[in-house]
């Protein structure tokens, strides 16, 4: 079979672009005679000369001019295709399911740092519910409330879910003193998904019979956060989740009595994780640890 001499075409394209066999040799890391040999081989294969060879320089013939554009375009397209294939081959992709409270406050703000340090790993962030578990989920990693007890999963604790009553300074100024559980019982209570959280808090405070039927119930944690920061009432806030709002003074804690001391937020991955999953988990745990220590 009469194969197309690709090495000769590569040598020709470089020589045609530089109009110099020596410069083409430097670019391709071969000698001037090697370039000359490849071009003569191509001219023999084509049956026409491609260069006018003068004493000090070379010029393209009409056939050389006709071949130059096609050769340059073909090699450029081939290089671009190879770069795309190589880039896709080295990029690993993992899907991270994360509950909204942690996604908006901890994960998403830090993703540019992960991308800068690990460009070889592509991250897809998906919505997760607090009760999701890895074996029932399509994600590679979950960041949720509680550890996964499955032997096929590894759960790493990120931080505690200790929760205390908090409100905005504006609400506190408008409402007045909220220094006792009785004061808080008379306030506007905001509820996260159910009213059970406040029932447990008042029980912890020695007021088990308090009616917690007032105030709206928010099915989404971030909507609850918006409401409490806007001054709509008092909410049971996971202190470490709301660390930035407390640090900035958007919220103030109004009682030292806490609930959910035994609960925490966890990162869960397979007991035999991929290299990309291990890299992401280590990075996120380090990010959380540094922030919690600083706080």
mmCIF file of C-alpha atoms in Angstrom:
data_model
loop_
_atom_site.group_PDB
_atom_site.id
_atom_site.type_symbol
_atom_site.label_atom_id
_atom_site.label_comp_id
_atom_site.label_asym_id
_atom_site.label_seq_id
_atom_site.Cartn_x
_atom_site.Cartn_y
_atom_site.Cartn_z
ATOM 1 C CA UNK A 1 0.000 0.000 0.000
ATOM 2 C CA UNK A 2 1.261 3.485 -0.923
ATOM 3 C CA UNK A 3 1.157 5.147 2.510
ATOM 4 C CA UNK A 4 1.140 8.926 2.916
ATOM 5 C CA UNK A 5 4.594 9.933 4.275
ATOM 6 C CA UNK A 6 3.394 11.800 7.385
ATOM 7 C CA UNK A 7 6.879 12.484 8.775
ATOM 8 C CA UNK A 8 7.846 14.044 5.463
ATOM 9 C CA UNK A 9 4.727 16.227 5.470
ATOM 10 C CA UNK A 10 5.555 17.402 8.995
ATOM 11 C CA UNK A 11 9.078 18.318 7.864
ATOM 12 C CA UNK A 12 7.696 20.073 4.759
ATOM 13 C CA UNK A 13 5.173 22.117 6.771
ATOM 14 C CA UNK A 14 7.873 23.409 9.124
ATOM 15 C CA UNK A 15 10.248 24.219 6.257
ATOM 16 C CA UNK A 16 7.492 25.954 4.280
ATOM 17 C CA UNK A 17 6.488 28.044 7.297
ATOM 18 C CA UNK A 18 10.071 29.139 8.019
ATOM 19 C CA UNK A 19 11.304 29.060 4.398
ATOM 20 C CA UNK A 20 14.398 27.481 5.926
ATOM 21 C CA UNK A 21 15.483 23.875 6.251
ATOM 22 C CA UNK A 22 17.770 24.789 9.154
ATOM 23 C CA UNK A 23 15.009 26.528 11.120
ATOM 24 C CA UNK A 24 12.677 23.585 10.474
ATOM 25 C CA UNK A 25 15.361 21.237 11.787
ATOM 26 C CA UNK A 26 15.732 23.302 14.972
ATOM 27 C CA UNK A 27 11.978 23.255 15.555
ATOM 28 C CA UNK A 28 11.712 19.495 15.035
ATOM 29 C CA UNK A 29 15.030 18.740 16.797
ATOM 30 C CA UNK A 30 16.621 17.112 13.738
ATOM 31 C CA UNK A 31 19.459 18.130 11.412
ATOM 32 C CA UNK A 32 19.286 20.196 8.228
ATOM 33 C CA UNK A 33 20.160 17.107 6.098
ATOM 34 C CA UNK A 34 17.346 15.148 7.771
ATOM 35 C CA UNK A 35 14.792 17.811 6.783
ATOM 36 C CA UNK A 36 16.193 17.896 3.249
ATOM 37 C CA UNK A 37 15.960 14.104 3.024
ATOM 38 C CA UNK A 38 12.315 14.050 4.174
ATOM 39 C CA UNK A 39 11.313 16.763 1.709
ATOM 40 C CA UNK A 40 13.039 14.989 -1.208
ATOM 41 C CA UNK A 41 11.202 11.832 -0.190
ATOM 42 C CA UNK A 42 7.885 13.726 -0.288
ATOM 43 C CA UNK A 43 8.737 15.300 -3.657
ATOM 44 C CA UNK A 44 9.490 11.831 -5.073
ATOM 45 C CA UNK A 45 6.208 10.530 -3.664
ATOM 46 C CA UNK A 46 4.269 13.439 -5.197
ATOM 47 C CA UNK A 47 6.246 13.534 -8.434
ATOM 48 C CA UNK A 48 6.720 17.323 -8.315
ATOM 49 C CA UNK A 49 9.234 19.685 -6.678
ATOM 50 C CA UNK A 50 7.986 21.650 -3.691
ATOM 51 C CA UNK A 51 10.859 24.130 -3.311
ATOM 52 C CA UNK A 52 13.063 26.188 -5.539
ATOM 53 C CA UNK A 53 16.509 25.707 -4.039
ATOM 54 C CA UNK A 54 18.722 28.759 -4.466
ATOM 55 C CA UNK A 55 22.223 29.229 -3.110
ATOM 56 C CA UNK A 56 21.177 30.987 0.110
ATOM 57 C CA UNK A 57 17.429 30.401 0.435
ATOM 58 C CA UNK A 58 14.502 28.269 -0.647
ATOM 59 C CA UNK A 59 11.200 29.317 -2.202
ATOM 60 C CA UNK A 60 7.983 27.392 -2.552
ATOM 61 C CA UNK A 61 6.924 26.208 -5.974
ATOM 62 C CA UNK A 62 3.290 26.458 -7.035
ATOM 63 C CA UNK A 63 2.822 22.865 -5.857
ATOM 64 C CA UNK A 64 4.485 23.756 -2.545
ATOM 65 C CA UNK A 65 2.184 26.731 -2.075
ATOM 66 C CA UNK A 66 -0.831 24.535 -2.806
ATOM 67 C CA UNK A 67 0.273 21.937 -0.276
ATOM 68 C CA UNK A 68 1.327 24.362 2.494
ATOM 69 C CA UNK A 69 -2.144 25.570 3.541
ATOM 70 C CA UNK A 70 -3.616 22.066 3.614
ATOM 71 C CA UNK A 71 -0.638 20.635 5.498
ATOM 72 C CA UNK A 72 -0.692 23.420 8.116
ATOM 73 C CA UNK A 73 -4.452 23.135 8.642
ATOM 74 C CA UNK A 74 -4.347 19.340 8.895
ATOM 75 C CA UNK A 75 -1.503 19.316 11.427
ATOM 76 C CA UNK A 76 -3.176 22.062 13.459
ATOM 77 C CA UNK A 77 -6.465 20.132 13.559
ATOM 78 C CA UNK A 78 -4.630 16.944 14.532
ATOM 79 C CA UNK A 79 -2.784 18.716 17.362
ATOM 80 C CA UNK A 80 -6.016 20.244 18.678
ATOM 81 C CA UNK A 81 -7.779 16.859 18.640
ATOM 82 C CA UNK A 82 -4.894 15.251 20.514
ATOM 83 C CA UNK A 83 -4.947 18.021 23.140
ATOM 84 C CA UNK A 84 -8.681 17.523 23.687
ATOM 85 C CA UNK A 85 -8.283 13.776 24.046
ATOM 86 C CA UNK A 86 -5.362 14.163 26.423
ATOM 87 C CA UNK A 87 -7.197 16.747 28.524
ATOM 88 C CA UNK A 88 -10.297 14.560 28.785
ATOM 89 C CA UNK A 89 -8.196 11.532 29.638
ATOM 90 C CA UNK A 90 -6.502 13.161 32.625
ATOM 91 C CA UNK A 91 -9.591 14.837 34.112
ATOM 92 C CA UNK A 92 -11.389 12.803 36.734
ATOM 93 C CA UNK A 93 -14.977 13.700 37.558
ATOM 94 C CA UNK A 94 -16.721 13.209 40.888
ATOM 95 C CA UNK A 95 -20.227 14.095 42.006
ATOM 96 C CA UNK A 96 -20.643 15.608 45.474
ATOM 97 C CA UNK A 97 -24.103 15.571 47.032
ATOM 98 C CA UNK A 98 -24.360 18.270 49.686
ATOM 99 C CA UNK A 99 -27.160 19.591 51.877
ATOM 100 C CA UNK A 100 -27.959 23.238 51.052
ATOM 101 C CA UNK A 101 -26.810 24.738 54.362
ATOM 102 C CA UNK A 102 -23.284 23.346 53.972
ATOM 103 C CA UNK A 103 -23.168 23.852 50.204
ATOM 104 C CA UNK A 104 -23.936 27.565 50.400
ATOM 105 C CA UNK A 105 -21.790 28.347 53.460
ATOM 106 C CA UNK A 106 -18.860 25.944 53.300
ATOM 107 C CA UNK A 107 -18.491 24.170 49.962
ATOM 108 C CA UNK A 108 -19.373 26.524 47.116
ATOM 109 C CA UNK A 109 -17.305 29.502 48.371
ATOM 110 C CA UNK A 110 -14.207 27.275 48.457
ATOM 111 C CA UNK A 111 -14.565 25.519 45.100
ATOM 112 C CA UNK A 112 -12.292 28.006 43.270
ATOM 113 C CA UNK A 113 -9.483 27.015 45.643
ATOM 114 C CA UNK A 114 -10.018 23.330 44.843
ATOM 115 C CA UNK A 115 -10.085 24.029 41.108
ATOM 116 C CA UNK A 116 -6.856 26.037 41.368
ATOM 117 C CA UNK A 117 -5.016 23.277 43.234
ATOM 118 C CA UNK A 118 -6.590 20.275 41.480
ATOM 119 C CA UNK A 119 -7.436 21.181 37.871
ATOM 120 C CA UNK A 120 -7.299 17.485 36.997
ATOM 121 C CA UNK A 121 -10.501 16.824 38.980
ATOM 122 C CA UNK A 122 -13.893 18.107 37.823
ATOM 123 C CA UNK A 123 -16.536 18.561 40.541
ATOM 124 C CA UNK A 124 -20.289 18.276 40.094
ATOM 125 C CA UNK A 125 -22.273 19.589 43.086
ATOM 126 C CA UNK A 126 -25.739 18.115 43.575
ATOM 127 C CA UNK A 127 -28.543 18.620 46.079
ATOM 128 C CA UNK A 128 -28.702 16.148 48.961
ATOM 129 C CA UNK A 129 -31.092 15.646 51.867
ATOM 130 C CA UNK A 130 -29.924 15.253 55.446
ATOM 131 C CA UNK A 131 -31.014 11.624 55.563
ATOM 132 C CA UNK A 132 -29.391 10.543 52.266
ATOM 133 C CA UNK A 133 -26.979 7.634 52.411
ATOM 134 C CA UNK A 134 -24.295 6.694 49.912
ATOM 135 C CA UNK A 135 -25.652 3.280 48.894
ATOM 136 C CA UNK A 136 -29.014 4.832 47.997
ATOM 137 C CA UNK A 137 -27.523 7.774 46.123
ATOM 138 C CA UNK A 138 -25.912 8.402 42.739
ATOM 139 C CA UNK A 139 -23.197 10.665 44.145
ATOM 140 C CA UNK A 140 -19.607 9.652 44.832
ATOM 141 C CA UNK A 141 -19.434 11.739 48.024
ATOM 142 C CA UNK A 142 -22.131 12.953 50.392
ATOM 143 C CA UNK A 143 -21.961 15.839 52.848
ATOM 144 C CA UNK A 144 -24.941 15.449 55.153
ATOM 145 C CA UNK A 145 -26.150 15.393 58.728
ATOM 146 C CA UNK A 146 -25.051 12.205 60.489
ATOM 147 C CA UNK A 147 -22.624 9.395 59.736
ATOM 148 C CA UNK A 148 -23.358 6.526 57.355
ATOM 149 C CA UNK A 149 -23.296 3.240 59.318
ATOM 150 C CA UNK A 150 -22.788 1.058 56.231
ATOM 151 C CA UNK A 151 -19.564 -1.018 56.243
ATOM 152 C CA UNK A 152 -19.180 -0.038 52.589
ATOM 153 C CA UNK A 153 -18.905 3.636 53.526
ATOM 154 C CA UNK A 154 -16.417 5.821 55.383
ATOM 155 C CA UNK A 155 -17.763 8.856 57.241
ATOM 156 C CA UNK A 156 -15.538 11.719 58.399
ATOM 157 C CA UNK A 157 -16.926 14.208 60.926
ATOM 158 C CA UNK A 158 -16.666 17.796 59.762
ATOM 159 C CA UNK A 159 -18.106 19.682 62.747
ATOM 160 C CA UNK A 160 -20.800 19.620 65.406
ATOM 161 C CA UNK A 161 -24.460 20.514 64.986
ATOM 162 C CA UNK A 162 -24.759 22.096 68.448
ATOM 163 C CA UNK A 163 -27.696 24.508 68.128
ATOM 164 C CA UNK A 164 -28.612 27.570 70.173
ATOM 165 C CA UNK A 165 -31.313 30.244 69.886
ATOM 166 C CA UNK A 166 -30.223 33.205 67.781
ATOM 167 C CA UNK A 167 -31.799 36.230 66.166
ATOM 168 C CA UNK A 168 -30.764 39.383 64.354
ATOM 169 C CA UNK A 169 -29.621 42.425 66.367
ATOM 170 C CA UNK A 170 -32.522 44.351 64.826
ATOM 171 C CA UNK A 171 -35.066 41.847 66.111
ATOM 172 C CA UNK A 172 -33.430 41.836 69.541
ATOM 173 C CA UNK A 173 -33.545 45.640 69.716
ATOM 174 C CA UNK A 174 -37.189 45.646 68.681
ATOM 175 C CA UNK A 175 -38.256 42.769 70.935
ATOM 176 C CA UNK A 176 -36.210 43.651 73.966
ATOM 177 C CA UNK A 177 -34.549 41.344 76.458
ATOM 178 C CA UNK A 178 -34.503 37.613 75.567
ATOM 179 C CA UNK A 179 -32.333 36.430 78.416
ATOM 180 C CA UNK A 180 -34.542 33.636 79.774
ATOM 181 C CA UNK A 181 -36.370 30.662 78.259
ATOM 182 C CA UNK A 182 -39.637 32.363 79.202
ATOM 183 C CA UNK A 183 -38.642 35.438 77.199
ATOM 184 C CA UNK A 184 -37.807 33.249 74.207
ATOM 185 C CA UNK A 185 -41.127 31.389 74.533
ATOM 186 C CA UNK A 186 -42.896 34.727 74.094
ATOM 187 C CA UNK A 187 -40.870 35.598 70.993
ATOM 188 C CA UNK A 188 -41.591 34.795 67.354
ATOM 189 C CA UNK A 189 -40.256 31.265 66.853
ATOM 190 C CA UNK A 190 -38.922 30.162 63.478
ATOM 191 C CA UNK A 191 -38.895 26.412 62.779
ATOM 192 C CA UNK A 192 -36.592 24.275 60.629
ATOM 193 C CA UNK A 193 -38.770 21.640 58.842
ATOM 194 C CA UNK A 194 -40.764 20.719 61.993
ATOM 195 C CA UNK A 195 -41.573 22.192 65.404
ATOM 196 C CA UNK A 196 -39.742 19.350 67.149
ATOM 197 C CA UNK A 197 -36.492 21.279 67.453
ATOM 198 C CA UNK A 198 -38.016 23.939 69.677
ATOM 199 C CA UNK A 199 -39.911 21.320 71.714
ATOM 200 C CA UNK A 200 -36.578 19.654 72.483
ATOM 201 C CA UNK A 201 -34.926 22.953 73.329
ATOM 202 C CA UNK A 202 -37.636 24.008 75.796
ATOM 203 C CA UNK A 203 -37.524 20.548 77.350
ATOM 204 C CA UNK A 204 -33.747 21.011 77.767
ATOM 205 C CA UNK A 205 -34.477 24.410 79.325
ATOM 206 C CA UNK A 206 -36.913 22.900 81.859
ATOM 207 C CA UNK A 207 -40.079 24.145 80.132
ATOM 208 C CA UNK A 208 -41.392 20.983 78.514
ATOM 209 C CA UNK A 209 -44.978 22.172 78.336
ATOM 210 C CA UNK A 210 -44.388 25.315 76.283
ATOM 211 C CA UNK A 211 -46.651 25.714 73.249
ATOM 212 C CA UNK A 212 -44.409 26.011 70.183
ATOM 213 C CA UNK A 213 -47.267 26.233 67.711
ATOM 214 C CA UNK A 214 -46.594 29.814 66.721
ATOM 215 C CA UNK A 215 -44.303 30.931 63.911
ATOM 216 C CA UNK A 216 -43.686 29.606 60.384
ATOM 217 C CA UNK A 217 -42.095 26.266 59.522
ATOM 218 C CA UNK A 218 -39.472 26.431 56.751
ATOM 219 C CA UNK A 219 -38.891 23.356 54.615
ATOM 220 C CA UNK A 220 -35.549 24.701 53.385
ATOM 221 C CA UNK A 221 -32.738 25.633 55.770
ATOM 222 C CA UNK A 222 -31.494 28.519 53.644
ATOM 223 C CA UNK A 223 -34.943 30.111 53.634
ATOM 224 C CA UNK A 224 -34.987 29.816 57.425
ATOM 225 C CA UNK A 225 -31.565 31.495 57.507
ATOM 226 C CA UNK A 226 -32.844 34.326 55.347
ATOM 227 C CA UNK A 227 -35.825 34.817 57.645
ATOM 228 C CA UNK A 228 -33.847 34.906 60.897
ATOM 229 C CA UNK A 229 -31.216 37.272 59.477
ATOM 230 C CA UNK A 230 -34.001 39.517 58.171
ATOM 231 C CA UNK A 231 -35.319 39.861 61.731
ATOM 232 C CA UNK A 232 -38.461 37.743 61.551
ATOM 233 C CA UNK A 233 -37.850 35.980 64.850
ATOM 234 C CA UNK A 234 -35.679 33.549 66.822
ATOM 235 C CA UNK A 235 -34.350 30.318 65.312
ATOM 236 C CA UNK A 236 -32.394 27.374 66.624
ATOM 237 C CA UNK A 237 -29.160 27.861 64.718
ATOM 238 C CA UNK A 238 -26.346 25.331 64.333
ATOM 239 C CA UNK A 239 -23.577 27.542 65.647
ATOM 240 C CA UNK A 240 -20.772 26.306 63.436
ATOM 241 C CA UNK A 241 -22.932 26.452 60.312
ATOM 242 C CA UNK A 242 -23.787 30.090 61.072
ATOM 243 C CA UNK A 243 -20.242 31.007 62.097
ATOM 244 C CA UNK A 244 -19.878 33.742 59.459
ATOM 245 C CA UNK A 245 -23.225 35.363 60.281
ATOM 246 C CA UNK A 246 -22.304 35.348 63.971
ATOM 247 C CA UNK A 247 -18.801 36.648 63.234
ATOM 248 C CA UNK A 248 -20.161 39.515 61.161
ATOM 249 C CA UNK A 249 -22.812 40.378 63.730
ATOM 250 C CA UNK A 250 -25.739 39.505 61.452
ATOM 251 C CA UNK A 251 -26.926 37.170 64.227
ATOM 252 C CA UNK A 252 -26.512 37.073 68.004
ATOM 253 C CA UNK A 253 -26.900 34.079 70.306
ATOM 254 C CA UNK A 254 -29.476 34.780 73.019
ATOM 255 C CA UNK A 255 -29.070 31.681 75.221
ATOM 256 C CA UNK A 256 -26.298 29.319 76.288
ATOM 257 C CA UNK A 257 -28.756 26.399 76.417
ATOM 258 C CA UNK A 258 -27.972 24.107 73.490
ATOM 259 C CA UNK A 259 -29.442 21.064 71.774
ATOM 260 C CA UNK A 260 -28.166 18.517 69.234
ATOM 261 C CA UNK A 261 -24.871 18.173 71.113
ATOM 262 C CA UNK A 262 -24.558 14.578 69.927
ATOM 263 C CA UNK A 263 -25.166 15.365 66.249
ATOM 264 C CA UNK A 264 -22.734 16.411 63.555
ATOM 265 C CA UNK A 265 -22.163 17.009 59.864
ATOM 266 C CA UNK A 266 -20.203 14.337 58.021
ATOM 267 C CA UNK A 267 -18.486 13.728 54.709
ATOM 268 C CA UNK A 268 -19.177 10.197 53.497
ATOM 269 C CA UNK A 269 -17.404 8.337 50.708
ATOM 270 C CA UNK A 270 -16.841 4.735 49.696
ATOM 271 C CA UNK A 271 -14.764 2.548 52.007
ATOM 272 C CA UNK A 272 -12.557 2.061 48.925
ATOM 273 C CA UNK A 273 -12.534 5.547 47.419
ATOM 274 C CA UNK A 274 -10.936 6.565 44.153
ATOM 275 C CA UNK A 275 -7.860 8.794 44.161
ATOM 276 C CA UNK A 276 -10.024 11.773 43.140
ATOM 277 C CA UNK A 277 -12.488 11.136 45.966
ATOM 278 C CA UNK A 278 -9.672 10.857 48.502
ATOM 279 C CA UNK A 279 -8.140 14.105 47.234
ATOM 280 C CA UNK A 280 -11.430 15.989 47.491
ATOM 281 C CA UNK A 281 -12.235 14.598 50.947
ATOM 282 C CA UNK A 282 -8.806 15.521 52.295
ATOM 283 C CA UNK A 283 -9.013 19.009 50.844
ATOM 284 C CA UNK A 284 -12.504 19.731 52.208
ATOM 285 C CA UNK A 285 -11.748 18.337 55.670
ATOM 286 C CA UNK A 286 -8.629 20.527 55.824
ATOM 287 C CA UNK A 287 -10.642 23.571 54.777
ATOM 288 C CA UNK A 288 -13.273 22.959 57.433
ATOM 289 C CA UNK A 289 -10.721 22.206 60.155
ATOM 290 C CA UNK A 290 -8.783 25.412 59.471
ATOM 291 C CA UNK A 291 -11.956 27.523 59.543
ATOM 292 C CA UNK A 292 -13.304 25.946 62.722
ATOM 293 C CA UNK A 293 -9.943 26.451 64.491
ATOM 294 C CA UNK A 294 -9.835 30.081 63.364
ATOM 295 C CA UNK A 295 -13.346 30.657 64.630
#
